[in-house]
């Protein structure tokens, strides 16, 4: 772990926390799936000047279409769609609690599908990280967690977390059938666009189906929505996915998952700022616990290296 790698893995949860905050501000202005579809459509347009050469490499896209379709479906079409749908019937507290279990599912998927057995330090890091997130959710009173009631939307959020965990592992560990191949000489923009070409099909298809079946909230165009679309297309989409891809490749999916638990902490701080509330003691304590979890887990990688 070094400052550059820590920054790469900290920027995505910061961007995703902002995505959650502006997403909540847009409730009533645009439906969740429509916001997701427009987000990735605008991201594709912004990315096109940097990746237009990819569109000429039809043979490479054809050879890797299954892998690209799967990563695009999991990381762009599936995760956010399930998360937004979960918020319709599940509370923000429940969704955040389930999202905080990401390191556990990363370790489980790594062990079951990729043959990577978790170390005791990683398990300890997961517990420390989860404790930090729980402290923020409970606002310093952990006894309030016992009052949480789970509903049908919680299952959707669990599926969303599982899809993101598998997506992250696939970034670092492509299928065995592809490991012997020579990887395309794509830069980050072309690699992201390759996934986006397929992910946009799923995200756009879900948004179109939602509109056809009757959207719960008609789109209210305005300056606020326009600024929101620009932010979610640039920050949580392009910048966050670029940094996440680099960070996962260098640190590994299991270590990167602990940085993902910074998202609810950042979201809590942003929400507090918007409400005019100053950070409380438990925000600092939670950051300390999560940082400890990251450090303990990263010691595994540095020790092996």
Tab-separated table of C-alpha atoms in Angstrom:
chain	number	residue	atom	x	y	z
A	1	UNK	CA	0.000	0.000	0.000
A	2	UNK	CA	1.347	3.413	-0.992
A	3	UNK	CA	-0.185	6.937	-1.197
A	4	UNK	CA	-0.933	6.658	-4.926
A	5	UNK	CA	-2.708	3.318	-4.553
A	6	UNK	CA	-4.604	4.571	-1.488
A	7	UNK	CA	-5.782	7.595	-3.481
A	8	UNK	CA	-6.865	5.413	-6.409
A	9	UNK	CA	-9.010	3.295	-4.083
A	10	UNK	CA	-10.364	6.245	-2.056
A	11	UNK	CA	-11.634	8.336	-4.983
A	12	UNK	CA	-14.257	5.787	-6.141
A	13	UNK	CA	-16.100	5.573	-2.776
A	14	UNK	CA	-15.968	9.369	-2.549
A	15	UNK	CA	-17.513	9.679	-6.021
A	16	UNK	CA	-20.063	6.946	-5.313
A	17	UNK	CA	-21.065	8.631	-2.057
A	18	UNK	CA	-21.749	11.810	-4.017
A	19	UNK	CA	-23.727	9.731	-6.486
A	20	UNK	CA	-25.962	8.477	-3.678
A	21	UNK	CA	-26.507	11.973	-2.320
A	22	UNK	CA	-27.426	13.592	-5.649
A	23	UNK	CA	-29.489	10.531	-6.516
A	24	UNK	CA	-31.610	11.110	-3.430
A	25	UNK	CA	-31.929	14.789	-4.309
A	26	UNK	CA	-33.317	13.799	-7.716
A	27	UNK	CA	-36.106	11.609	-6.295
A	28	UNK	CA	-39.311	12.794	-7.946
A	29	UNK	CA	-37.447	14.356	-10.866
A	30	UNK	CA	-36.384	11.152	-12.609
A	31	UNK	CA	-36.880	7.440	-12.056
A	32	UNK	CA	-33.915	5.384	-10.814
A	33	UNK	CA	-33.514	3.239	-13.923
A	34	UNK	CA	-33.889	6.222	-16.237
A	35	UNK	CA	-31.167	8.031	-14.292
A	36	UNK	CA	-28.920	4.994	-14.620
A	37	UNK	CA	-29.551	4.645	-18.349
A	38	UNK	CA	-28.957	8.337	-19.081
A	39	UNK	CA	-25.884	8.274	-16.864
A	40	UNK	CA	-24.159	5.619	-18.937
A	41	UNK	CA	-25.350	7.042	-22.244
A	42	UNK	CA	-23.761	10.401	-21.424
A	43	UNK	CA	-20.633	8.669	-20.116
A	44	UNK	CA	-20.305	6.831	-23.431
A	45	UNK	CA	-20.548	10.099	-25.375
A	46	UNK	CA	-17.886	11.729	-23.190
A	47	UNK	CA	-15.627	8.693	-23.527
A	48	UNK	CA	-16.020	8.371	-27.287
A	49	UNK	CA	-13.315	10.934	-28.284
A	50	UNK	CA	-10.783	8.940	-26.233
A	51	UNK	CA	-11.832	5.487	-27.392
A	52	UNK	CA	-13.189	5.806	-30.937
A	53	UNK	CA	-10.442	3.509	-32.304
A	54	UNK	CA	-12.037	0.655	-30.367
A	55	UNK	CA	-15.057	0.720	-32.662
A	56	UNK	CA	-12.829	-0.340	-35.559
A	57	UNK	CA	-11.594	-3.449	-33.724
A	58	UNK	CA	-14.678	-5.529	-34.374
A	59	UNK	CA	-12.761	-8.808	-34.439
A	60	UNK	CA	-11.347	-8.306	-30.924
A	61	UNK	CA	-14.763	-7.283	-29.635
A	62	UNK	CA	-16.292	-10.369	-31.206
A	63	UNK	CA	-13.678	-12.647	-29.635
A	64	UNK	CA	-14.185	-11.209	-26.142
A	65	UNK	CA	-17.869	-10.418	-26.340
A	66	UNK	CA	-18.938	-12.908	-23.643
A	67	UNK	CA	-16.477	-11.529	-21.074
A	68	UNK	CA	-17.275	-7.912	-21.948
A	69	UNK	CA	-21.002	-8.563	-21.859
A	70	UNK	CA	-20.721	-10.192	-18.432
A	71	UNK	CA	-18.618	-7.404	-16.906
A	72	UNK	CA	-20.811	-4.748	-18.521
A	73	UNK	CA	-23.939	-6.431	-17.216
A	74	UNK	CA	-22.596	-6.862	-13.678
A	75	UNK	CA	-20.829	-3.523	-13.251
A	76	UNK	CA	-23.058	-1.123	-15.188
A	77	UNK	CA	-26.384	-2.678	-16.029
A	78	UNK	CA	-26.970	-4.786	-12.934
A	79	UNK	CA	-25.463	-3.234	-9.808
A	80	UNK	CA	-26.974	0.245	-9.955
A	81	UNK	CA	-30.293	-0.977	-11.309
A	82	UNK	CA	-30.697	-3.386	-8.391
A	83	UNK	CA	-29.578	-0.761	-5.896
A	84	UNK	CA	-32.037	1.838	-7.149
A	85	UNK	CA	-34.831	-0.706	-7.210
A	86	UNK	CA	-33.978	-1.819	-3.671
A	87	UNK	CA	-34.422	1.732	-2.388
A	88	UNK	CA	-38.037	1.680	-3.459
A	89	UNK	CA	-39.013	-0.818	-0.767
A	90	UNK	CA	-35.986	-0.847	1.548
A	91	UNK	CA	-34.710	1.876	3.838
A	92	UNK	CA	-31.364	3.590	3.331
A	93	UNK	CA	-30.217	2.069	6.635
A	94	UNK	CA	-30.929	-1.472	5.463
A	95	UNK	CA	-29.303	-0.902	2.068
A	96	UNK	CA	-26.172	0.546	3.660
A	97	UNK	CA	-25.952	-2.324	6.114
A	98	UNK	CA	-26.090	-4.855	3.297
A	99	UNK	CA	-23.596	-2.882	1.184
A	100	UNK	CA	-21.220	-2.897	4.150
A	101	UNK	CA	-20.977	-6.674	3.832
A	102	UNK	CA	-19.079	-6.348	0.525
A	103	UNK	CA	-15.670	-7.459	1.914
A	104	UNK	CA	-17.243	-10.640	3.244
A	105	UNK	CA	-18.774	-11.493	-0.137
A	106	UNK	CA	-15.533	-10.602	-1.930
A	107	UNK	CA	-13.683	-13.082	0.249
A	108	UNK	CA	-16.418	-15.700	-0.219
A	109	UNK	CA	-16.523	-15.385	-4.022
A	110	UNK	CA	-12.739	-15.429	-4.146
A	111	UNK	CA	-12.689	-18.687	-2.198
A	112	UNK	CA	-15.587	-20.392	-4.013
A	113	UNK	CA	-15.002	-19.330	-7.623
A	114	UNK	CA	-11.350	-18.327	-7.856
A	115	UNK	CA	-9.653	-20.626	-5.358
A	116	UNK	CA	-8.304	-17.774	-3.214
A	117	UNK	CA	-8.562	-18.752	0.439
A	118	UNK	CA	-8.979	-15.784	2.816
A	119	UNK	CA	-6.278	-15.237	5.402
A	120	UNK	CA	-6.988	-14.608	9.062
A	121	UNK	CA	-5.760	-11.037	8.687
A	122	UNK	CA	-8.286	-10.468	5.898
A	123	UNK	CA	-11.108	-11.810	8.052
A	124	UNK	CA	-10.016	-9.559	10.909
A	125	UNK	CA	-9.855	-6.612	8.512
A	126	UNK	CA	-13.390	-7.367	7.335
A	127	UNK	CA	-14.680	-7.322	10.908
A	128	UNK	CA	-12.923	-4.019	11.684
A	129	UNK	CA	-14.255	-2.427	8.503
A	130	UNK	CA	-17.810	-3.633	9.124
A	131	UNK	CA	-17.638	-2.341	12.694
A	132	UNK	CA	-16.689	1.108	11.420
A	133	UNK	CA	-19.565	1.248	8.954
A	134	UNK	CA	-22.012	-0.017	11.592
A	135	UNK	CA	-20.839	2.754	13.926
A	136	UNK	CA	-21.732	5.406	11.358
A	137	UNK	CA	-25.070	3.797	10.524
A	138	UNK	CA	-25.997	3.604	14.204
A	139	UNK	CA	-24.735	7.149	14.863
A	140	UNK	CA	-22.608	5.912	17.722
A	141	UNK	CA	-25.363	3.810	19.328
A	142	UNK	CA	-24.843	0.219	18.187
A	143	UNK	CA	-27.935	-0.949	20.091
A	144	UNK	CA	-30.099	0.705	17.410
A	145	UNK	CA	-28.911	-1.891	14.874
A	146	UNK	CA	-31.049	-4.491	16.633
A	147	UNK	CA	-34.169	-2.574	15.556
A	148	UNK	CA	-33.516	-3.045	11.832
A	149	UNK	CA	-36.274	-4.900	9.950
A	150	UNK	CA	-35.483	-6.417	6.569
A	151	UNK	CA	-37.927	-6.260	3.657
A	152	UNK	CA	-38.078	-7.562	0.082
A	153	UNK	CA	-35.813	-4.823	-1.266
A	154	UNK	CA	-32.996	-6.113	0.911
A	155	UNK	CA	-32.716	-9.199	-1.287
A	156	UNK	CA	-32.270	-6.968	-4.323
A	157	UNK	CA	-29.470	-5.097	-2.563
A	158	UNK	CA	-27.800	-8.366	-1.643
A	159	UNK	CA	-27.903	-9.381	-5.307
A	160	UNK	CA	-26.422	-5.983	-6.203
A	161	UNK	CA	-23.506	-6.504	-3.817
A	162	UNK	CA	-22.916	-10.009	-5.152
A	163	UNK	CA	-22.861	-8.682	-8.715
A	164	UNK	CA	-20.316	-5.997	-7.800
A	165	UNK	CA	-18.111	-8.481	-5.983
A	166	UNK	CA	-18.083	-10.810	-8.983
A	167	UNK	CA	-17.451	-7.869	-11.340
A	168	UNK	CA	-14.410	-6.828	-9.287
A	169	UNK	CA	-12.990	-10.342	-9.306
A	170	UNK	CA	-13.465	-10.629	-13.064
A	171	UNK	CA	-11.449	-7.434	-13.551
A	172	UNK	CA	-8.480	-8.982	-11.789
A	173	UNK	CA	-9.039	-12.623	-12.768
A	174	UNK	CA	-10.474	-13.019	-16.274
A	175	UNK	CA	-11.763	-16.497	-17.221
A	176	UNK	CA	-9.158	-19.224	-17.653
A	177	UNK	CA	-9.984	-19.480	-21.371
A	178	UNK	CA	-8.696	-15.915	-21.841
A	179	UNK	CA	-5.516	-16.111	-19.792
A	180	UNK	CA	-3.545	-17.722	-22.573
A	181	UNK	CA	-4.634	-15.079	-25.053
A	182	UNK	CA	-2.717	-11.940	-25.777
A	183	UNK	CA	-4.670	-9.127	-24.197
A	184	UNK	CA	-5.729	-6.336	-26.537
A	185	UNK	CA	-3.541	-3.253	-26.409
A	186	UNK	CA	-6.390	-1.124	-25.089
A	187	UNK	CA	-5.822	1.855	-22.846
A	188	UNK	CA	-8.127	2.558	-19.914
A	189	UNK	CA	-10.644	4.505	-22.014
A	190	UNK	CA	-10.921	1.764	-24.632
A	191	UNK	CA	-11.190	-0.933	-21.954
A	192	UNK	CA	-13.966	0.945	-20.168
A	193	UNK	CA	-15.746	1.656	-23.447
A	194	UNK	CA	-15.562	-2.029	-24.360
A	195	UNK	CA	-17.465	-2.861	-21.177
A	196	UNK	CA	-19.743	0.142	-21.601
A	197	UNK	CA	-20.824	-0.883	-25.101
A	198	UNK	CA	-22.418	-3.973	-23.589
A	199	UNK	CA	-23.363	-2.474	-20.219
A	200	UNK	CA	-25.252	0.335	-21.922
A	201	UNK	CA	-27.412	-2.236	-23.693
A	202	UNK	CA	-28.550	-3.598	-20.328
A	203	UNK	CA	-28.842	-0.201	-18.598
A	204	UNK	CA	-30.699	1.319	-21.535
A	205	UNK	CA	-32.891	-1.737	-21.944
A	206	UNK	CA	-33.931	-1.648	-18.290
A	207	UNK	CA	-34.678	2.068	-18.477
A	208	UNK	CA	-36.721	1.570	-21.655
A	209	UNK	CA	-38.662	-1.307	-20.127
A	210	UNK	CA	-39.383	0.775	-17.035
A	211	UNK	CA	-40.727	3.623	-19.155
A	212	UNK	CA	-42.805	1.226	-21.264
A	213	UNK	CA	-44.320	-0.402	-18.181
A	214	UNK	CA	-45.052	2.929	-16.538
A	215	UNK	CA	-42.315	4.931	-14.831
A	216	UNK	CA	-43.008	5.791	-11.172
A	217	UNK	CA	-41.726	9.330	-11.710
A	218	UNK	CA	-41.830	11.265	-15.011
A	219	UNK	CA	-38.622	13.000	-16.014
A	220	UNK	CA	-38.646	16.664	-14.927
A	221	UNK	CA	-35.998	18.322	-17.065
A	222	UNK	CA	-34.191	21.314	-15.585
A	223	UNK	CA	-30.803	22.719	-14.638
A	224	UNK	CA	-30.639	20.587	-11.482
A	225	UNK	CA	-31.158	17.365	-13.414
A	226	UNK	CA	-28.677	18.454	-16.097
A	227	UNK	CA	-25.960	19.126	-13.514
A	228	UNK	CA	-26.744	15.809	-11.839
A	229	UNK	CA	-26.369	13.909	-15.106
A	230	UNK	CA	-23.023	15.604	-15.791
A	231	UNK	CA	-21.742	14.696	-12.343
A	232	UNK	CA	-22.873	11.066	-12.343
A	233	UNK	CA	-21.523	10.564	-15.873
A	234	UNK	CA	-18.086	12.051	-15.109
A	235	UNK	CA	-17.431	11.364	-11.414
A	236	UNK	CA	-19.043	8.058	-10.368
A	237	UNK	CA	-18.802	6.636	-13.888
A	238	UNK	CA	-15.582	7.637	-15.664
A	239	UNK	CA	-13.285	8.779	-12.847
A	240	UNK	CA	-14.470	6.211	-10.304
A	241	UNK	CA	-14.409	3.254	-12.692
A	242	UNK	CA	-10.970	4.241	-14.001
A	243	UNK	CA	-9.523	4.483	-10.492
A	244	UNK	CA	-11.310	1.335	-9.325
A	245	UNK	CA	-9.972	-0.679	-12.235
A	246	UNK	CA	-6.406	0.464	-11.570
A	247	UNK	CA	-6.740	-0.054	-7.840
A	248	UNK	CA	-8.225	-3.552	-8.134
A	249	UNK	CA	-5.494	-4.584	-10.570
A	250	UNK	CA	-2.740	-3.448	-8.191
A	251	UNK	CA	-4.159	-4.246	-4.735
A	252	UNK	CA	-6.458	-7.141	-5.570
A	253	UNK	CA	-10.252	-7.365	-5.194
A	254	UNK	CA	-10.212	-8.391	-1.522
A	255	UNK	CA	-8.159	-5.396	-0.364
A	256	UNK	CA	-10.072	-2.994	-2.636
A	257	UNK	CA	-13.356	-4.087	-1.031
A	258	UNK	CA	-12.296	-2.563	2.282
A	259	UNK	CA	-11.924	0.839	0.634
A	260	UNK	CA	-15.458	0.393	-0.709
A	261	UNK	CA	-16.672	0.592	2.886
A	262	UNK	CA	-15.619	4.249	2.913
A	263	UNK	CA	-18.681	5.004	0.764
A	264	UNK	CA	-21.270	5.132	3.590
A	265	UNK	CA	-18.846	7.163	5.708
A	266	UNK	CA	-18.415	9.751	2.952
A	267	UNK	CA	-22.147	9.681	2.270
A	268	UNK	CA	-22.866	10.332	5.940
A	269	UNK	CA	-20.496	13.302	5.982
A	270	UNK	CA	-21.986	14.740	2.774
A	271	UNK	CA	-25.534	14.309	4.034
A	272	UNK	CA	-24.604	15.941	7.310
A	273	UNK	CA	-23.052	18.872	5.474
A	274	UNK	CA	-26.164	19.362	3.351
A	275	UNK	CA	-28.320	19.294	6.480
A	276	UNK	CA	-26.063	21.758	8.267
A	277	UNK	CA	-24.906	19.211	10.852
A	278	UNK	CA	-21.277	18.973	11.922
A	279	UNK	CA	-19.508	15.581	11.942
A	280	UNK	CA	-19.765	13.683	15.217
A	281	UNK	CA	-17.179	11.680	17.152
A	282	UNK	CA	-18.316	8.424	15.600
A	283	UNK	CA	-17.390	9.605	12.105
A	284	UNK	CA	-13.758	9.844	13.158
A	285	UNK	CA	-13.953	6.565	15.057
A	286	UNK	CA	-15.459	4.837	12.025
A	287	UNK	CA	-12.728	6.162	9.752
A	288	UNK	CA	-10.178	4.807	12.206
A	289	UNK	CA	-11.783	1.343	12.233
A	290	UNK	CA	-12.072	1.209	8.444
A	291	UNK	CA	-8.495	2.430	8.028
A	292	UNK	CA	-7.384	-0.270	10.457
A	293	UNK	CA	-9.266	-2.877	8.413
A	294	UNK	CA	-7.591	-1.653	5.228
A	295	UNK	CA	-4.153	-1.719	6.848
A	296	UNK	CA	-4.600	-5.187	8.335
A	297	UNK	CA	-5.845	-6.594	5.031
A	298	UNK	CA	-3.159	-4.890	2.944
A	299	UNK	CA	-0.489	-6.417	5.190
A	300	UNK	CA	-1.428	-9.771	3.622
A	301	UNK	CA	-0.559	-8.548	0.130
A	302	UNK	CA	2.655	-6.827	1.198
A	303	UNK	CA	3.711	-9.851	3.210
A	304	UNK	CA	3.187	-12.163	0.225
A	305	UNK	CA	4.977	-9.742	-2.095
